[in-house]
Coordinates of C-alpha atoms in Angstrom, one line a residue:
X19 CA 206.6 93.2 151.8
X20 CA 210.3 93.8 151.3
X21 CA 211.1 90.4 152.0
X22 CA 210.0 89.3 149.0
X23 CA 211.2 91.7 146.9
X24 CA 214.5 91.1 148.2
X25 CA 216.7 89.8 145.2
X26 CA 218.9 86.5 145.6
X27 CA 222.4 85.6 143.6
X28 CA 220.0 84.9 140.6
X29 CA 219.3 88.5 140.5
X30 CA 215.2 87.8 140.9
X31 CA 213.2 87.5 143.6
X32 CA 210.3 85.7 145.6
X33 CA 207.6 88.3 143.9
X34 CA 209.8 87.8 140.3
X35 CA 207.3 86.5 137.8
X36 CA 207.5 83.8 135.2
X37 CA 207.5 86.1 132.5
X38 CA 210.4 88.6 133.9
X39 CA 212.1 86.0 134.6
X40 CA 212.3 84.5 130.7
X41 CA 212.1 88.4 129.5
X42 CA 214.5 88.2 125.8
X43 CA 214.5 84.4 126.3
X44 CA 213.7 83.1 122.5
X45 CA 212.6 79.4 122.9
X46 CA 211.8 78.9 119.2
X47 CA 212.6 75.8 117.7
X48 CA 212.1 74.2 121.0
X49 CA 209.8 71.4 122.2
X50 CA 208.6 71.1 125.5
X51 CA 206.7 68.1 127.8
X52 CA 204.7 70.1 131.1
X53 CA 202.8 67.2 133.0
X54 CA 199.8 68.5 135.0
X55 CA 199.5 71.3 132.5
X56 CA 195.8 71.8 133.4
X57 CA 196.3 73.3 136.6
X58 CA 198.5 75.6 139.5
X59 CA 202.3 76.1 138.3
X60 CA 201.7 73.2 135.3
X61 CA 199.3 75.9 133.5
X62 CA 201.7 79.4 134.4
X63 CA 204.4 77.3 133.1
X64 CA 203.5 76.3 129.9
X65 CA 201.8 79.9 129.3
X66 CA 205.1 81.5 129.9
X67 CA 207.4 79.0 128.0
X68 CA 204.4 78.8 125.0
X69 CA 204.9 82.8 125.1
X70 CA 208.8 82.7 124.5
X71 CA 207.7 80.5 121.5
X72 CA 208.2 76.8 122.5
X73 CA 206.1 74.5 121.8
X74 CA 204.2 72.8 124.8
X75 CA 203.1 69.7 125.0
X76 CA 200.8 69.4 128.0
X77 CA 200.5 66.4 130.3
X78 CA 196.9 65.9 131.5
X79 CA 194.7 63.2 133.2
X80 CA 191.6 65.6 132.8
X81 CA 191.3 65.9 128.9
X82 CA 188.6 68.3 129.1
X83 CA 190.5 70.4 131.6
X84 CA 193.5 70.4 129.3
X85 CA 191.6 71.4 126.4
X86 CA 190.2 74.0 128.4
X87 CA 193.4 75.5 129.6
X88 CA 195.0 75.5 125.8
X89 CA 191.9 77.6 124.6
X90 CA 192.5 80.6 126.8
X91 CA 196.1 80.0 126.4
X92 CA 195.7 80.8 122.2
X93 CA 193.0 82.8 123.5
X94 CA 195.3 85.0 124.8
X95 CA 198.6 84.5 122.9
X96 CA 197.1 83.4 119.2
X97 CA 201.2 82.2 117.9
X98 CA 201.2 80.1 121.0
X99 CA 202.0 76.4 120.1
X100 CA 200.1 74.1 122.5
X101 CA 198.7 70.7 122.1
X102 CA 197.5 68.5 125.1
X103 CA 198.2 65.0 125.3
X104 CA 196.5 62.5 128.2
X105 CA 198.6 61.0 130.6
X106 CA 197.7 59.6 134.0
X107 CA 200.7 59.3 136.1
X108 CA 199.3 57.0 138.5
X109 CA 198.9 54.2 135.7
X110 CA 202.1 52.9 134.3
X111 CA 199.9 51.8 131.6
X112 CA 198.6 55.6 130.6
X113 CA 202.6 56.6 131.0
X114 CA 203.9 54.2 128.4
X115 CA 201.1 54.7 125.5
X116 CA 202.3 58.9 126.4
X117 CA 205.6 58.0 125.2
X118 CA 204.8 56.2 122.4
X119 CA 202.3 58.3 121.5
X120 CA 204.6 61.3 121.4
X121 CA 208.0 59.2 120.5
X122 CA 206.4 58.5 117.5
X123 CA 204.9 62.2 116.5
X124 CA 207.7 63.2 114.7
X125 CA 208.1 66.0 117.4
X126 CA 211.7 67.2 119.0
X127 CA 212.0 66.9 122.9
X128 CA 214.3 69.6 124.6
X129 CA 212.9 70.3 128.1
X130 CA 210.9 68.0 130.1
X131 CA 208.8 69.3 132.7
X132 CA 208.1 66.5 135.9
X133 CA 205.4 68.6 137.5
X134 CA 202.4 66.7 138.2
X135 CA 201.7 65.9 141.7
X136 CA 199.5 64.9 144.2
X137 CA 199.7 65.8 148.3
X138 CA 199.0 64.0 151.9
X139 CA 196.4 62.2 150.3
X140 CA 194.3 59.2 152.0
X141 CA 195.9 55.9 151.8
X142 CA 195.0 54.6 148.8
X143 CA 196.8 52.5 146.1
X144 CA 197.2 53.2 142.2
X145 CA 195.6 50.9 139.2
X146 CA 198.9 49.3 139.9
X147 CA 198.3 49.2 143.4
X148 CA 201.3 51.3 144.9
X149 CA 200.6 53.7 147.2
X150 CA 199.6 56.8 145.2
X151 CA 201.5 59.3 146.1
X152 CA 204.8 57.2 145.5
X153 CA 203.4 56.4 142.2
X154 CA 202.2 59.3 140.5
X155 CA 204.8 61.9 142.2
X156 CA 207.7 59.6 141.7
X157 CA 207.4 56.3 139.7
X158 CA 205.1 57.6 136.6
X159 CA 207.3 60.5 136.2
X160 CA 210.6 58.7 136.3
X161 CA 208.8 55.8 133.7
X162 CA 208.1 58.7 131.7
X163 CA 211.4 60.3 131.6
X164 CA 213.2 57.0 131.3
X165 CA 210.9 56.4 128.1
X166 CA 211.6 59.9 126.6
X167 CA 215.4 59.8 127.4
X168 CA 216.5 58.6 124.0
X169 CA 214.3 61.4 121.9
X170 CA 216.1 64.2 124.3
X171 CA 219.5 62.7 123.2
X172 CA 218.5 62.4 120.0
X173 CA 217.1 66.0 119.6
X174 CA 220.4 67.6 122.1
X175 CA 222.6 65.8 119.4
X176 CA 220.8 67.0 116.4
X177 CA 219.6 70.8 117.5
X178 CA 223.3 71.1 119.4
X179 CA 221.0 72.4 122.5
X180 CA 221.6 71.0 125.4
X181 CA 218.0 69.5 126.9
X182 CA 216.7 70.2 130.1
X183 CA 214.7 67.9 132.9
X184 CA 213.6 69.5 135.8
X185 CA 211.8 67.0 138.6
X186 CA 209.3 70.1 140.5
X187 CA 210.5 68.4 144.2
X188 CA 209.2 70.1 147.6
X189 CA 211.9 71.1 150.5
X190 CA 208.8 69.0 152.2
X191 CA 211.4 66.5 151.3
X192 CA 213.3 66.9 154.4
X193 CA 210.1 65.4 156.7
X194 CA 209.6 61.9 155.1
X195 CA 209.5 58.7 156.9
X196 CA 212.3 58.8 160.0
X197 CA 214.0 56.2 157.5
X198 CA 213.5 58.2 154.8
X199 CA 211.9 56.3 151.8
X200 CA 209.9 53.1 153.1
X201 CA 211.2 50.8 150.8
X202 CA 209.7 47.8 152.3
X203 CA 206.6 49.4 153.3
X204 CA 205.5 51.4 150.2
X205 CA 202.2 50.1 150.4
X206 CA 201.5 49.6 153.9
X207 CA 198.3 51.2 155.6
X208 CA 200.2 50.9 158.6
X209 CA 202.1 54.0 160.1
X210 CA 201.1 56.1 156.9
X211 CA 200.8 59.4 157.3
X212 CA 200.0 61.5 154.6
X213 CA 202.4 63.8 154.8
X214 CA 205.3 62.3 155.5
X215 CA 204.0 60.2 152.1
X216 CA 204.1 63.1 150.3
X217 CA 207.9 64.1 151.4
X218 CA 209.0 60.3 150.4
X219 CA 207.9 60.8 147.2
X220 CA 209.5 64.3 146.9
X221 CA 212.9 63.1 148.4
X222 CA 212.9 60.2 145.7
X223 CA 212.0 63.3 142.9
X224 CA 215.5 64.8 144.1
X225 CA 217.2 61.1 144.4
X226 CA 216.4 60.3 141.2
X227 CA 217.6 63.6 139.8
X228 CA 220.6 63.7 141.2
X229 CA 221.4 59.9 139.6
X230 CA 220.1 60.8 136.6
X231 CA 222.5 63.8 136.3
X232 CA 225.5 62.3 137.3
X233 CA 224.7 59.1 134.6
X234 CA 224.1 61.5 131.6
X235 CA 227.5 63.5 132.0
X236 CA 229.1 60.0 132.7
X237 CA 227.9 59.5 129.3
X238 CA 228.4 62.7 127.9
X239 CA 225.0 63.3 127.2
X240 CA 224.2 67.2 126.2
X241 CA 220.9 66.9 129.2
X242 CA 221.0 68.5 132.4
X243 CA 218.7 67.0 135.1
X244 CA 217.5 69.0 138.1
X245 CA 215.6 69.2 140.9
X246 CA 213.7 72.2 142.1
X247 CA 211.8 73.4 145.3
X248 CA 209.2 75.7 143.6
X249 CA 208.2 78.2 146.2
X250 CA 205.3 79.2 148.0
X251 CA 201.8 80.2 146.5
X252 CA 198.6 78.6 146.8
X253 CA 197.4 75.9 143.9
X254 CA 195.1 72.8 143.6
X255 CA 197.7 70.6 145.0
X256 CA 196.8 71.6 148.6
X257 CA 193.1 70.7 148.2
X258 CA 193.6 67.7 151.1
X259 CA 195.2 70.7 153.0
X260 CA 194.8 74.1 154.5
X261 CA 198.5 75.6 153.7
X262 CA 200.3 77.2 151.1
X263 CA 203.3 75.9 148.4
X264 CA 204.3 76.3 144.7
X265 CA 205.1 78.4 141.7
X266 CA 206.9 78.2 138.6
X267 CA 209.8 81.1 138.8
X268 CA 212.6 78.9 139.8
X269 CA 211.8 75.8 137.2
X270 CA 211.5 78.8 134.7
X271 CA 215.0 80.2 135.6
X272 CA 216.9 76.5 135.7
X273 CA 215.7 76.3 131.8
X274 CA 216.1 79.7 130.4
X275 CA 219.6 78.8 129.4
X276 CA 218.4 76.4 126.9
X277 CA 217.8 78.8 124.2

């Protein structure tokens, strides 16, 4: 349909795929974190960035899957640098031994990927009891990137490239709670509705970018932060649902300046 072939200011549009939009972008040298790598726009993400020669390190909770998905990846591009590392956003626990696992790996960080997601799930808490939605869309990934910060100063400094973070948000943002985020009732089965879950945890993704950003150019960190409404196409995230979201183009194009 024309409609999506029509091109915005970018100069790409909604049928633009990952790899046209990183077409001459050369991303050696660079180390990239994906979580939810095993799956939907984690997986076309990490393809495309592994094929402009970073090196990805996936996210997973399903180790299997992971390893799965990095086979067909070399599979089909055998220079592709891929590893996949377990990490269970929903457990604070399984967030913290990530980072240290990878702070200590010797490895550069330049882009960091916050992709991993549930949707309008069941009520249902986390290991850490918090609602899990809240907790593995928002609090695991801003643990993560709070524990990673220092390595993406570090590298920005030493490669004099400036890092990227890009929180993957959801204009579902704009139907959350009527007070927006529930502080005081994270974890109440009371009122909750699945979706409007789901948009609390995406309007903190775009909260906490937003903060972020301002606090690392108050400090003159070489990192931008951003969020990013993805677009629509259909992936594993809408499994409790019946309707479409999703796709990796825009996160692709808010990076591409890196190299």
């Amino acid at each position: 349909m024309w409609l999506f072939n029509r091109k915005g200011p970018s100069g790409f549009s909604a049928s633009t795929t990952a790899e046209e939009v990183t077409e001459g972008i050369d991303g050696t040298g660079l180390t990239a974190i994906v979580t939810g790598g095993s799956s939907g726009i984690g997986t076309e993400t990490a393809r495309v960035l592994a094929l402009r020669g970073v090196h990805v390190v996936m996210g997973v909770r399903n180790m299997t899957a992971g390893r799965e998905v990095k086979e067909a990846m070399v599979k089909g591009n055998p220079t592709a640098k891929i590893d996949a590392m377990e990490l269970d956003l929903s457990s604070m626990a399984s967030v913290r031994k990530f980072a240290e696992e990878f702070n200590s790996s010797g490895l550069p960080l330049s882009i960091l990927i916050n992709n991993a997601g549930v949707m309008a799930t069941p009520f249902m808490l986390s290991k850490d009891n918090i609602e899990l939605q809240f907790a593995t869309n928002h609090l695991g990934h801003f643990l993560l990137t709070n524990l990673l910060l220092e390595k993406m100063k570090k590298t920005a400094l030493e490669s004099g490239r400036e890092g990227r973070i890009v929180n993957v948000s959801s204009r579902r943002h704009q139907f959350s709670y009527r007070e927006g985020i529930r502080f005081d009732k994270i974890n109440y089965p009371s009122g909750y509705n699945g979706l409007s879950a789901y948009g609390q945890s995406k309007l903190a993704n775009i909260l906490h970018a937003n903060e972020l950003s301002r606090r690392l150019k108050e400090n003159g960190a070489e990192i931008t932060a951003n969020s990013v409404h993805p677009g629509a196409v259909a992936t594993d995230l809408f499994h409790h649902q019946s309707f479409v979201s999703g796709g990796s183009n825009n996160m692709l194009r808010g990076i591409a300046s890196t190299s």
